[in-house]
Amino acid sequence: MTRVWGSMWAPFIASLLLAAWLLEVATCSSDGNWTVKHEAGRCALKGQCGKKSFFGGQLPCPDNSVAEDPDEATRKKLVAICGDKWDTGAICCDGDQIDSLSTNLKRAESIISSCPACKENFFNLFCTFTCSPDQSLFVNVTNTQKANTGKLIVTELDTLWSDEYGKGFYNSCKDVKFGATGGKAMDFIGGGAKNYTKFLKFLGDTKPFGSPFQINFPRPSAGNYTNMSAADPVVRACNDTDEAYRCACVDCPSSCPELPKIAEQGACHVGALPCLSFAVIIVYSAFLLLLVAAVSGHVAYQKHSKRKSERLQLLQDAALSDDDDEGDNVRHAGLLEVPQGQYWINSYCDAAFKKLGFVCARFPLITISASILVVAVLSIGWVNFAVETDPVRLWVSPSSEAATEKEFFDSNFGPFYRAEQAFLVNDTHAAGPGPVLSYDTLAWWFDLENRVRRFRSMKEGVSLENVCFNPTGEACVVQSITGYFGGSFANIDPKTWPEDLRHCTEQPGSQECLPDFQQPLSKDIILGGWEKTDDILDAEALITTWVVNNHPQGSVKEAVAMDWEEMLKNLLKDAQREAKERGLRLSFSTEISLEQELNKSTNTDAKIVVVSYIIMFLYASLALGSTTLTVRSILHNPANAMVQSKFTLGVIGILIVLMSVSASVGLFSACGVKVTLIIAEVIPFLVLAVGVDNIFLIVHEFERVNLSHPDESVETRISKALGRMGPSILLSASTETAAFALGAAVGMPAVKNFAAYAAGAVLVNALLQVTMFISVLGLNQRRVESRRADCFPCIKVGRADTGRRGAQYGYEEEGGLQRFIRKVYAPALLSRKVKIAIVVVFLGIFTAGLALLPAVALGLDQRQAFPRDSYLISYFNDLDDYFNTGPPVYFVVKDLDVSERLHQQKLCARYSSCHSFSLTNVLEQESKRSDVSYITGSTASWIDDYFTWLNPTNEECCIEHGKTCFAGRDPPWNVTLYGMPEDGEFLHYLTKWLSSPTNEACPFGGAAPYSDSLVVHPDSTANPVPASHFRTSHTPLRSQFDFIAAYASARRIASDISESQNITVFPYSKFYIFFDQYASIVPLAGTLLGSAVFIIFFLTSLLLGSLATGLVVTVTVIMIVIAVLGTMALAHVSLNAISLVNLVICVGIGVEFCAHIARAFQFPSTTVLAKAPHNLVGRMSRGRDARAWASLVNVGGSVFSGITVTKFLGVAVLAWTRSKIFDVYYFRVWLALVVWAATHALVFLPVALSLVGGEGYIDPESEGSLEDDLNARRYRALLPDEDDVDSDDY
């Protein structure tokens, strides 16, 4: 909604359209002949001879007499109005005509005086037409009739003006701006003419509020005009070399200084490809060529060696070759590559976790009680639980520029208006959109607007007039087609309304077209879709905007406005059904709609999220039981199912996840950190992903210990299991916690709060798992060994096995997944050819991800945040399709003493002493390159209009003590600003101007257009005007890219002005606060992810004891994140705060996938490693292949079943969400995360470790006596099958 209101100049526009001074032009000749002679020194018209009717104006009568010298008084009046060139010679006008001419030209001067060239040409045209002694040479009367006085009057004439003068006249005036509306003077004096012929035609056409008789402006070359010649006076250009006629930049683009060119950002392309994409593709292609060359060379060498070996073989005996014997030796020599050393940090962690596990298993009730007590204490903070739903406080840092600037604007100029908007569209037919305008439709629309005006809200009983924006004090601002007809359907003629509408859209400033609030209505803000045919009657949409006053958040007045908006929303919902019955469609939005629909979306998606979590809970609880229950064991003894089930253990594990979330929420709520919807929806997903995996690892390892050490006590077995898995959990939990904690340093609250809650939840979850869950696991094992039923421990199942399962039937059987990994997957993955293929493929995926990075867009389309059936979706679609006006933007100047002349010159534009690159001049120039500046239209410059108001030619504007201000002042008012008010005098007149009304008598009053544009403290001794703003508009913004680019451009413009003029300027528009994040989100994302990656490298290298392995893990996590980013580009997922949180999650989940496999590689189980296929332990890989195989066999199943399947099931449910935002930013991103993290961790990581992984260490839990080793051999499933054969690849 525009804050700047137009001046009420329309009532006298007609007097500017040539007719006013053509009505009194000549007296009839006594002989009744007119324009008989066309010669120099002879007139064509003179005097005033009567009217056509009682209400008409005075018309001229023909007079072909000789021009005469006027008397001294008449000459003096003529020179005063038309200039010194008229101080001698005969003329064809009298004193009455000159008086009328002077009155009307002064009125015209109030519109065009800012451009001296336009004013000179305008005055010169009418002075020459009225008084030229050679009038008959370029004027020919063609028709007359008798007036009510009985005299002949002219009703039509031709007047010839040269094409050069016509063009020059039009060009000097076409860009002149008028007043606070920012409209062009040509729209009002020329009907918006696009060339000089239409301009002159508009001036001459007979019309009720224009010329009372027809004046034709034929082209001199278009006809035969005997003895006539076109008038061709000197024409002044707006950029005239004579400074006296040169116009300001705002009124004459050709006189503007050239702004520096804008350096294009991010425009590096090679053909159609961004430079980054081109570079990575080239690098990857070079890598492939080198690989092909290396493989080809190796194959050729192998063939050559084979042929050479065959030739040598012919010379030897047929006995077994030495090479065969040597191959056996090398094959078995690989067994010597088993890790021999220990890593002290791992040994210390192992001992610590082993002791912790023993204590927790020995004292389970104390441990569980203490854990619950700590969580309960932390959860007390829930009393301070609060959800942050305000988008401003959610996405923008309180210390950011946008936030501080919004606060400054709101506190000084008031909160931005509340806008309620509706679109009536005709697009319900199969044939497509069609014209919406008809007499019946207008009747219904008038009735609907009247209902909006009359209806009162339910609670407060307020109507539109109680809450609307009312700058004139007489009418609410309602931008609608009804404004063209005075808001009353009675003013619409069923036959002439199309022409009346055309007239108003072409001349919105005409008196009969002005709405009640006296602001001209542009067709672009009330009609849409007419651009396709350029016919306003083909408009496909009616647009109405109700402007409502806004108030501070939480105030009583804001609540009243919201109450009225609730009534409006219900009314318009009923109107939607009425529109449907008429074959039309109505879409709308109120100020309260956005937040209501966002909350509605959240409530709807909460059900989907809960279902997703329930499925993950059930799967995790059931899957844990599969570690000891197999089909064969159940068939052998069905009673085992009741005892060996781990459903209760799984449920408690899930409860521990929820407890950690509760503790984190309570802790940070107590610290005043508000919860966001992102936290509520994402944290459980994240912690469940981490927690379930750790539970599976602990349980699986514990079952292995049960098999290898069945005779040890429960406490000892649990201590061994935690001693092995504890350091792995420490690795993943520490890296994830540190990575998430980094985000707490970010200013954006959505990311900052998420990081804090996530880090706290992951840390608490890890602590509970190595304490409380260990105690529960010990209790569960005691229950199993005492043959008590799961879920019902009081029931003892006598037929069940004892739980001492070392040699019992069926317990040596491993699961199907474990067998598949050991026998099929791991050996195949680690064969030489497969490893090469995997490296090539995954580097290709990495390359594709990097190449797609430039295609990741920024932004968050608000339509994605609503439920699929939200009424706001159609509204925003219509807004994009039909609303052709961009949002207003204010350039705010603060801490500048505008009472000083030097500072005034830094702001103004219409005066000769204004700086070339003043604020208003720069904005005007930027509007000329709107494709890069996103600025369009004129700037409402209060300081220019203030000084214009002081111009004594505007006799009805500034009046003091009954006299016109500055009349007779020395020095007089002038365009150089010399002698204009400063200091106290400036403030005196400024205060007077801001209370001056805008009306017909004075269109430059400041009350309506500028009363809220300045902050004035008359009594201040420091700076009486500490802040003011200059309004312009953005171009129509259709996409997120447009909004982001417009914000960046406004920032650039304000920065350039501030720097060049040494003043403080910042831009403000209502949408800036939501797009401020995009000014820094790319470097922020880089900093967050880069820092997280560095921490991962540091901690993994430290805890694993190997820089090489730490680097492999880090690179794998980077590849996962890049793959997700590439998928975001393909899936049309934009980068914003939500997706940035998801990228941080990608780092955490990526570490969770990789950390356990990496640690199992660095500290392989000796028992498992000893059973590795012989072809994997050769010297060439220094045992890395065998360790990679052992890591997959040891924890690969847990990673797959514990996190991959769990997350996949949970994410799959989100496919049924009704919210687009969940579909795009959660389902798509999380699905990509699960797929890429699983494939990289289970496919690429083992291969990379086998190629460049670090040296391994002895796992303390794998050391033991001969008895321990013999016990380990009771895990029969790890023994190689008889049908195992070595790979031919080795």
GROMACS .gro file of N, CA, C and O in nm, residues 41-125:
model
  340
   41GLY      N    1   0.090   3.934  -3.973
   41GLY     CA    2   0.030   4.052  -3.914
   41GLY      C    3  -0.121   4.048  -3.908
   41GLY      O    4  -0.184   4.150  -3.877
   42ARG      N    5  -0.181   3.932  -3.930
   42ARG     CA    6  -0.328   3.922  -3.930
   42ARG      C    7  -0.371   3.811  -3.835
   42ARG      O    8  -0.308   3.706  -3.824
   43CYS      N    9  -0.484   3.836  -3.766
   43CYS     CA   10  -0.536   3.741  -3.666
   43CYS      C   11  -0.632   3.641  -3.731
   43CYS      O   12  -0.676   3.658  -3.845
   44ALA      N   13  -0.668   3.538  -3.653
   44ALA     CA   14  -0.772   3.442  -3.692
   44ALA      C   15  -0.886   3.443  -3.592
   44ALA      O   16  -1.000   3.416  -3.627
   45LEU      N   17  -0.859   3.468  -3.464
   45LEU     CA   18  -0.959   3.473  -3.359
   45LEU      C   19  -0.921   3.585  -3.263
   45LEU      O   20  -0.804   3.617  -3.247
   46LYS      N   21  -1.024   3.634  -3.194
   46LYS     CA   22  -0.993   3.735  -3.095
   46LYS      C   23  -1.115   3.761  -3.007
   46LYS      O   24  -1.227   3.771  -3.057
   47GLY      N   25  -1.096   3.768  -2.879
   47GLY     CA   26  -1.202   3.802  -2.787
   47GLY      C   27  -1.291   3.685  -2.748
   47GLY      O   28  -1.274   3.572  -2.793
   48GLN      N   29  -1.388   3.714  -2.659
   48GLN     CA   30  -1.485   3.615  -2.613
   48GLN      C   31  -1.622   3.655  -2.665
   48GLN      O   32  -1.667   3.767  -2.643
   49CYS      N   33  -1.690   3.558  -2.732
   49CYS     CA   34  -1.813   3.593  -2.801
   49CYS      C   35  -1.937   3.523  -2.748
   49CYS      O   36  -2.047   3.546  -2.799
   50GLY      N   37  -1.927   3.436  -2.651
   50GLY     CA   38  -2.046   3.371  -2.598
   50GLY      C   39  -2.024   3.224  -2.568
   50GLY      O   40  -1.913   3.171  -2.577
   51LYS      N   41  -2.136   3.156  -2.531
   51LYS     CA   42  -2.131   3.016  -2.493
   51LYS      C   43  -2.223   2.933  -2.580
   51LYS      O   44  -2.318   2.985  -2.638
   52LYS      N   45  -2.195   2.802  -2.586
   52LYS     CA   46  -2.287   2.710  -2.653
   52LYS      C   47  -2.414   2.692  -2.572
   52LYS      O   48  -2.523   2.675  -2.626
   53SER      N   49  -2.397   2.684  -2.439
   53SER     CA   50  -2.510   2.662  -2.350
   53SER      C   51  -2.487   2.739  -2.222
   53SER      O   52  -2.382   2.802  -2.201
   54PHE      N   53  -2.586   2.730  -2.133
   54PHE     CA   54  -2.577   2.807  -2.009
   54PHE      C   55  -2.457   2.763  -1.925
   54PHE      O   56  -2.392   2.842  -1.857
   55PHE      N   57  -2.427   2.628  -1.926
   55PHE     CA   58  -2.320   2.576  -1.842
   55PHE      C   59  -2.187   2.572  -1.914
   55PHE      O   60  -2.086   2.536  -1.856
   56GLY      N   61  -2.183   2.603  -2.042
   56GLY     CA   62  -2.057   2.597  -2.116
   56GLY      C   63  -1.968   2.716  -2.088
   56GLY      O   64  -2.005   2.813  -2.022
   57GLY      N   65  -1.845   2.707  -2.140
   57GLY     CA   66  -1.751   2.816  -2.123
   57GLY      C   67  -1.758   2.914  -2.238
   57GLY      O   68  -1.819   2.887  -2.342
   58GLN      N   69  -1.693   3.027  -2.220
   58GLN     CA   70  -1.687   3.127  -2.325
   58GLN      C   71  -1.608   3.074  -2.443
   58GLN      O   72  -1.500   3.016  -2.426
   59LEU      N   73  -1.664   3.094  -2.565
   59LEU     CA   74  -1.598   3.048  -2.686
   59LEU      C   75  -1.552   3.168  -2.768
   59LEU      O   76  -1.613   3.276  -2.764
   60PRO      N   77  -1.444   3.151  -2.846
   60PRO     CA   78  -1.396   3.261  -2.928
   60PRO      C   79  -1.482   3.279  -3.053
   60PRO      O   80  -1.552   3.187  -3.094
   61CYS      N   81  -1.475   3.396  -3.109
   61CYS     CA   82  -1.541   3.418  -3.237
   61CYS      C   83  -1.436   3.455  -3.340
   61CYS      O   84  -1.329   3.504  -3.306
   62PRO      N   85  -1.464   3.426  -3.464
   62PRO     CA   86  -1.363   3.450  -3.568
   62PRO      C   87  -1.335   3.598  -3.585
   62PRO      O   88  -1.426   3.682  -3.578
   63ASP      N   89  -1.208   3.630  -3.611
   63ASP     CA   90  -1.168   3.770  -3.633
   63ASP      C   91  -1.043   3.768  -3.719
   63ASP      O   92  -0.935   3.732  -3.672
   64ASN      N   93  -1.055   3.803  -3.844
   64ASN     CA   94  -0.944   3.798  -3.939
   64ASN      C   95  -0.883   3.937  -3.960
   64ASN      O   96  -0.822   3.965  -4.062
   65SER      N   97  -0.901   4.019  -3.857
   65SER     CA   98  -0.851   4.156  -3.868
   65SER      C   99  -0.700   4.161  -3.847
   65SER      O  100  -0.637   4.064  -3.808
   66VAL      N  101  -0.644   4.280  -3.867
   66VAL     CA  102  -0.500   4.300  -3.851
   66VAL      C  103  -0.467   4.310  -3.701
   66VAL      O  104  -0.543   4.365  -3.622
   67ALA      N  105  -0.354   4.255  -3.667
   67ALA     CA  106  -0.307   4.263  -3.528
   67ALA      C  107  -0.283   4.408  -3.489
   67ALA      O  108  -0.240   4.490  -3.572
   68GLU      N  109  -0.305   4.440  -3.361
   68GLU     CA  110  -0.293   4.577  -3.314
   68GLU      C  111  -0.202   4.585  -3.192
   68GLU      O  112  -0.187   4.489  -3.116
   69ASP      N  113  -0.142   4.701  -3.175
   69ASP     CA  114  -0.061   4.723  -3.055
   69ASP      C  115  -0.151   4.741  -2.934
   69ASP      O  116  -0.252   4.814  -2.940
   70PRO      N  117  -0.119   4.675  -2.824
   70PRO     CA  118  -0.203   4.687  -2.704
   70PRO      C  119  -0.169   4.814  -2.628
   70PRO      O  120  -0.066   4.878  -2.651
   71ASP      N  121  -0.256   4.847  -2.532
   71ASP     CA  122  -0.222   4.959  -2.446
   71ASP      C  123  -0.114   4.915  -2.346
   71ASP      O  124  -0.078   4.798  -2.336
   72GLU      N  125  -0.064   5.010  -2.270
   72GLU     CA  126   0.049   4.982  -2.182
   72GLU      C  127   0.015   4.880  -2.074
   72GLU      O  128   0.095   4.792  -2.042
   73ALA      N  129  -0.105   4.886  -2.018
   73ALA     CA  130  -0.144   4.792  -1.912
   73ALA      C  131  -0.152   4.650  -1.967
   73ALA      O  132  -0.109   4.553  -1.902
   74THR      N  133  -0.210   4.638  -2.088
   74THR     CA  134  -0.221   4.504  -2.148
   74THR      C  135  -0.082   4.450  -2.180
   74THR      O  136  -0.054   4.332  -2.158
   75ARG      N  137   0.005   4.535  -2.232
   75ARG     CA  138   0.141   4.492  -2.264
   75ARG      C  139   0.212   4.444  -2.138
   75ARG      O  140   0.282   4.342  -2.139
   76LYS      N  141   0.195   4.517  -2.031
   76LYS     CA  142   0.263   4.480  -1.907
   76LYS      C  143   0.216   4.344  -1.857
   76LYS      O  144   0.296   4.262  -1.812
   77LYS      N  145   0.086   4.320  -1.864
   77LYS     CA  146   0.034   4.190  -1.821
   77LYS      C  147   0.085   4.078  -1.910
   77LYS      O  148   0.116   3.968  -1.862
   78LEU      N  149   0.094   4.103  -2.041
   78LEU     CA  150   0.141   4.001  -2.134
   78LEU      C  151   0.287   3.966  -2.110
   78LEU      O  152   0.325   3.849  -2.107
   79VAL      N  153   0.369   4.068  -2.089
   79VAL     CA  154   0.511   4.044  -2.063
   79VAL      C  155   0.529   3.968  -1.931
   79VAL      O  156   0.614   3.880  -1.919
   80ALA      N  157   0.446   3.998  -1.833
   80ALA     CA  158   0.459   3.933  -1.703
   80ALA      C  159   0.433   3.784  -1.711
   80ALA      O  160   0.496   3.706  -1.638
   81ILE      N  161   0.344   3.746  -1.799
   81ILE     CA  162   0.311   3.604  -1.806
   81ILE      C  163   0.386   3.531  -1.916
   81ILE      O  164   0.422   3.415  -1.902
   82CYS      N  165   0.415   3.600  -2.028
   82CYS     CA  166   0.473   3.531  -2.144
   82CYS      C  167   0.619   3.565  -2.168
   82CYS      O  168   0.683   3.505  -2.255
   83GLY      N  169   0.675   3.663  -2.100
   83GLY     CA  170   0.817   3.690  -2.113
   83GLY      C  171   0.848   3.817  -2.189
   83GLY      O  172   0.763   3.880  -2.252
   84ASP      N  173   0.977   3.855  -2.184
   84ASP     CA  174   1.022   3.982  -2.242
   84ASP      C  175   1.011   3.988  -2.394
   84ASP      O  176   1.011   4.097  -2.451
   85LYS      N  177   1.005   3.875  -2.461
   85LYS     CA  178   0.999   3.879  -2.607
   85LYS      C  179   0.868   3.939  -2.657
   85LYS      O  180   0.854   3.966  -2.777
   86TRP      N  181   0.774   3.960  -2.568
   86TRP     CA  182   0.646   4.019  -2.605
   86TRP      C  183   0.639   4.168  -2.569
   86TRP      O  184   0.532   4.229  -2.572
   87ASP      N  185   0.752   4.230  -2.541
   87ASP     CA  186   0.748   4.369  -2.496
   87ASP      C  187   0.733   4.469  -2.609
   87ASP      O  188   0.718   4.590  -2.585
   88THR      N  189   0.736   4.422  -2.733
   88THR     CA  190   0.712   4.511  -2.847
   88THR      C  191   0.625   4.440  -2.950
   88THR      O  192   0.612   4.316  -2.947
   89GLY      N  193   0.568   4.515  -3.041
   89GLY     CA  194   0.493   4.461  -3.153
   89GLY      C  195   0.345   4.446  -3.126
   89GLY      O  196   0.297   4.454  -3.014
   90ALA      N  197   0.271   4.426  -3.240
   90ALA     CA  198   0.127   4.406  -3.233
   90ALA      C  199   0.094   4.267  -3.182
   90ALA      O  200   0.177   4.175  -3.188
   91ILE      N  201  -0.026   4.248  -3.132
   91ILE     CA  202  -0.073   4.119  -3.081
   91ILE      C  203  -0.217   4.095  -3.124
   91ILE      O  204  -0.285   4.187  -3.169
   92CYS      N  205  -0.263   3.969  -3.108
   92CYS     CA  206  -0.401   3.931  -3.144
   92CYS      C  207  -0.481   3.892  -3.022
   92CYS      O  208  -0.561   3.798  -3.026
   93CYS      N  209  -0.458   3.955  -2.909
   93CYS     CA  210  -0.534   3.925  -2.789
   93CYS      C  211  -0.557   4.054  -2.712
   93CYS      O  212  -0.489   4.154  -2.733
   94ASP      N  213  -0.656   4.052  -2.621
   94ASP     CA  214  -0.686   4.170  -2.542
   94ASP      C  215  -0.660   4.143  -2.394
   94ASP      O  216  -0.618   4.033  -2.355
   95GLY      N  217  -0.687   4.239  -2.309
   95GLY     CA  218  -0.657   4.228  -2.167
   95GLY      C  219  -0.733   4.117  -2.098
   95GLY      O  220  -0.679   4.047  -2.011
   96ASP      N  221  -0.861   4.099  -2.135
   96ASP     CA  222  -0.940   3.993  -2.072
   96ASP      C  223  -0.882   3.855  -2.103
   96ASP      O  224  -0.878   3.767  -2.017
   97GLN      N  225  -0.841   3.840  -2.227
   97GLN     CA  226  -0.780   3.711  -2.264
   97GLN      C  227  -0.652   3.687  -2.185
   97GLN      O  228  -0.626   3.575  -2.140
   98ILE      N  229  -0.571   3.791  -2.170
   98ILE     CA  230  -0.444   3.775  -2.099
   98ILE      C  231  -0.468   3.743  -1.952
   98ILE      O  232  -0.397   3.661  -1.892
   99ASP      N  233  -0.568   3.805  -1.893
   99ASP     CA  234  -0.601   3.774  -1.754
   99ASP      C  235  -0.638   3.627  -1.739
   99ASP      O  236  -0.594   3.559  -1.645
  100SER      N  237  -0.725   3.580  -1.831
  100SER     CA  238  -0.766   3.440  -1.825
  100SER      C  239  -0.648   3.347  -1.851
  100SER      O  240  -0.631   3.245  -1.785
  101LEU      N  241  -0.564   3.388  -1.950
  101LEU     CA  242  -0.445   3.307  -1.981
  101LEU      C  243  -0.353   3.298  -1.860
  101LEU      O  244  -0.301   3.191  -1.827
  102SER      N  245  -0.332   3.410  -1.792
  102SER     CA  246  -0.243   3.412  -1.676
  102SER      C  247  -0.293   3.321  -1.565
  102SER      O  248  -0.217   3.246  -1.505
  103THR      N  249  -0.423   3.328  -1.539
  103THR     CA  250  -0.481   3.246  -1.433
  103THR      C  251  -0.461   3.097  -1.461
  103THR      O  252  -0.420   3.019  -1.373
  104ASN      N  253  -0.487   3.058  -1.585
  104ASN     CA  254  -0.478   2.915  -1.619
  104ASN      C  255  -0.334   2.866  -1.628
  104ASN      O  256  -0.304   2.754  -1.588
  105LEU      N  257  -0.244   2.950  -1.678
  105LEU     CA  258  -0.105   2.908  -1.685
  105LEU      C  259  -0.043   2.894  -1.547
  105LEU      O  260   0.042   2.809  -1.524
  106LYS      N  261  -0.085   2.977  -1.453
  106LYS     CA  262  -0.034   2.962  -1.317
  106LYS      C  263  -0.078   2.830  -1.256
  106LYS      O  264  -0.004   2.767  -1.179
  107ARG      N  265  -0.198   2.789  -1.290
  107ARG     CA  266  -0.243   2.658  -1.242
  107ARG      C  267  -0.160   2.546  -1.304
  107ARG      O  268  -0.122   2.450  -1.239
  108ALA      N  269  -0.134   2.560  -1.432
  108ALA     CA  270  -0.050   2.460  -1.500
  108ALA      C  271   0.090   2.459  -1.441
  108ALA      O  272   0.154   2.355  -1.430
  109GLU      N  273   0.136   2.576  -1.401
  109GLU     CA  274   0.272   2.589  -1.349
  109GLU      C  275   0.293   2.504  -1.225
  109GLU      O  276   0.402   2.452  -1.200
  110SER      N  277   0.189   2.483  -1.146
  110SER     CA  278   0.203   2.403  -1.023
  110SER      C  279   0.237   2.258  -1.054
  110SER      O  280   0.290   2.188  -0.969
  111ILE      N  281   0.207   2.216  -1.177
  111ILE     CA  282   0.236   2.077  -1.215
  111ILE      C  283   0.370   2.067  -1.285
  111ILE      O  284   0.445   1.972  -1.262
  112ILE      N  285   0.404   2.163  -1.370
  112ILE     CA  286   0.522   2.147  -1.458
  112ILE      C  287   0.635   2.243  -1.424
  112ILE      O  288   0.736   2.244  -1.492
  113SER      N  289   0.622   2.319  -1.317
  113SER     CA  290   0.724   2.420  -1.287
  113SER      C  291   0.859   2.359  -1.252
  113SER      O  292   0.961   2.426  -1.262
  114SER      N  293   0.861   2.234  -1.210
  114SER     CA  294   0.989   2.174  -1.173
  114SER      C  295   1.081   2.155  -1.292
  114SER      O  296   1.202   2.139  -1.275
  115CYS      N  297   1.026   2.159  -1.414
  115CYS     CA  298   1.108   2.144  -1.534
  115CYS      C  299   1.098   2.273  -1.615
  115CYS      O  300   0.999   2.296  -1.686
  116PRO      N  301   1.195   2.362  -1.608
  116PRO     CA  302   1.188   2.491  -1.677
  116PRO      C  303   1.165   2.479  -1.827
  116PRO      O  304   1.096   2.562  -1.886
  117ALA      N  305   1.224   2.378  -1.891
  117ALA     CA  306   1.208   2.364  -2.036
  117ALA      C  307   1.063   2.332  -2.070
  117ALA      O  308   1.005   2.389  -2.164
  118CYS      N  309   1.002   2.238  -1.997
  118CYS     CA  310   0.861   2.203  -2.022
  118CYS      C  311   0.772   2.325  -1.997
  118CYS      O  312   0.682   2.355  -2.076
  119LYS      N  313   0.800   2.395  -1.889
  119LYS     CA  314   0.721   2.514  -1.857
  119LYS      C  315   0.734   2.618  -1.968
  119LYS      O  316   0.633   2.677  -2.012
  120GLU      N  317   0.855   2.642  -2.015
  120GLU     CA  318   0.877   2.741  -2.121
  120GLU      C  319   0.803   2.703  -2.249
  120GLU      O  320   0.736   2.786  -2.311
  121ASN      N  321   0.813   2.576  -2.287
  121ASN     CA  322   0.746   2.532  -2.410
  121ASN      C  323   0.594   2.537  -2.394
  121ASN      O  324   0.522   2.573  -2.487
  122PHE      N  325   0.548   2.499  -2.276
  122PHE     CA  326   0.404   2.501  -2.249
  122PHE      C  327   0.350   2.643  -2.257
  122PHE      O  328   0.249   2.671  -2.325
  123PHE      N  329   0.417   2.736  -2.188
  123PHE     CA  330   0.375   2.876  -2.189
  123PHE      C  331   0.387   2.934  -2.330
  123PHE      O  332   0.300   3.009  -2.375
  124ASN      N  333   0.496   2.901  -2.398
  124ASN     CA  334   0.521   2.958  -2.529
  124ASN      C  335   0.414   2.916  -2.629
  124ASN      O  336   0.369   2.995  -2.713
  125LEU      N  337   0.370   2.788  -2.619
  125LEU     CA  338   0.267   2.739  -2.710
  125LEU      C  339   0.139   2.821  -2.697
  125LEU      O  340   0.082   2.869  -2.796
   0.00000   0.00000   0.00000
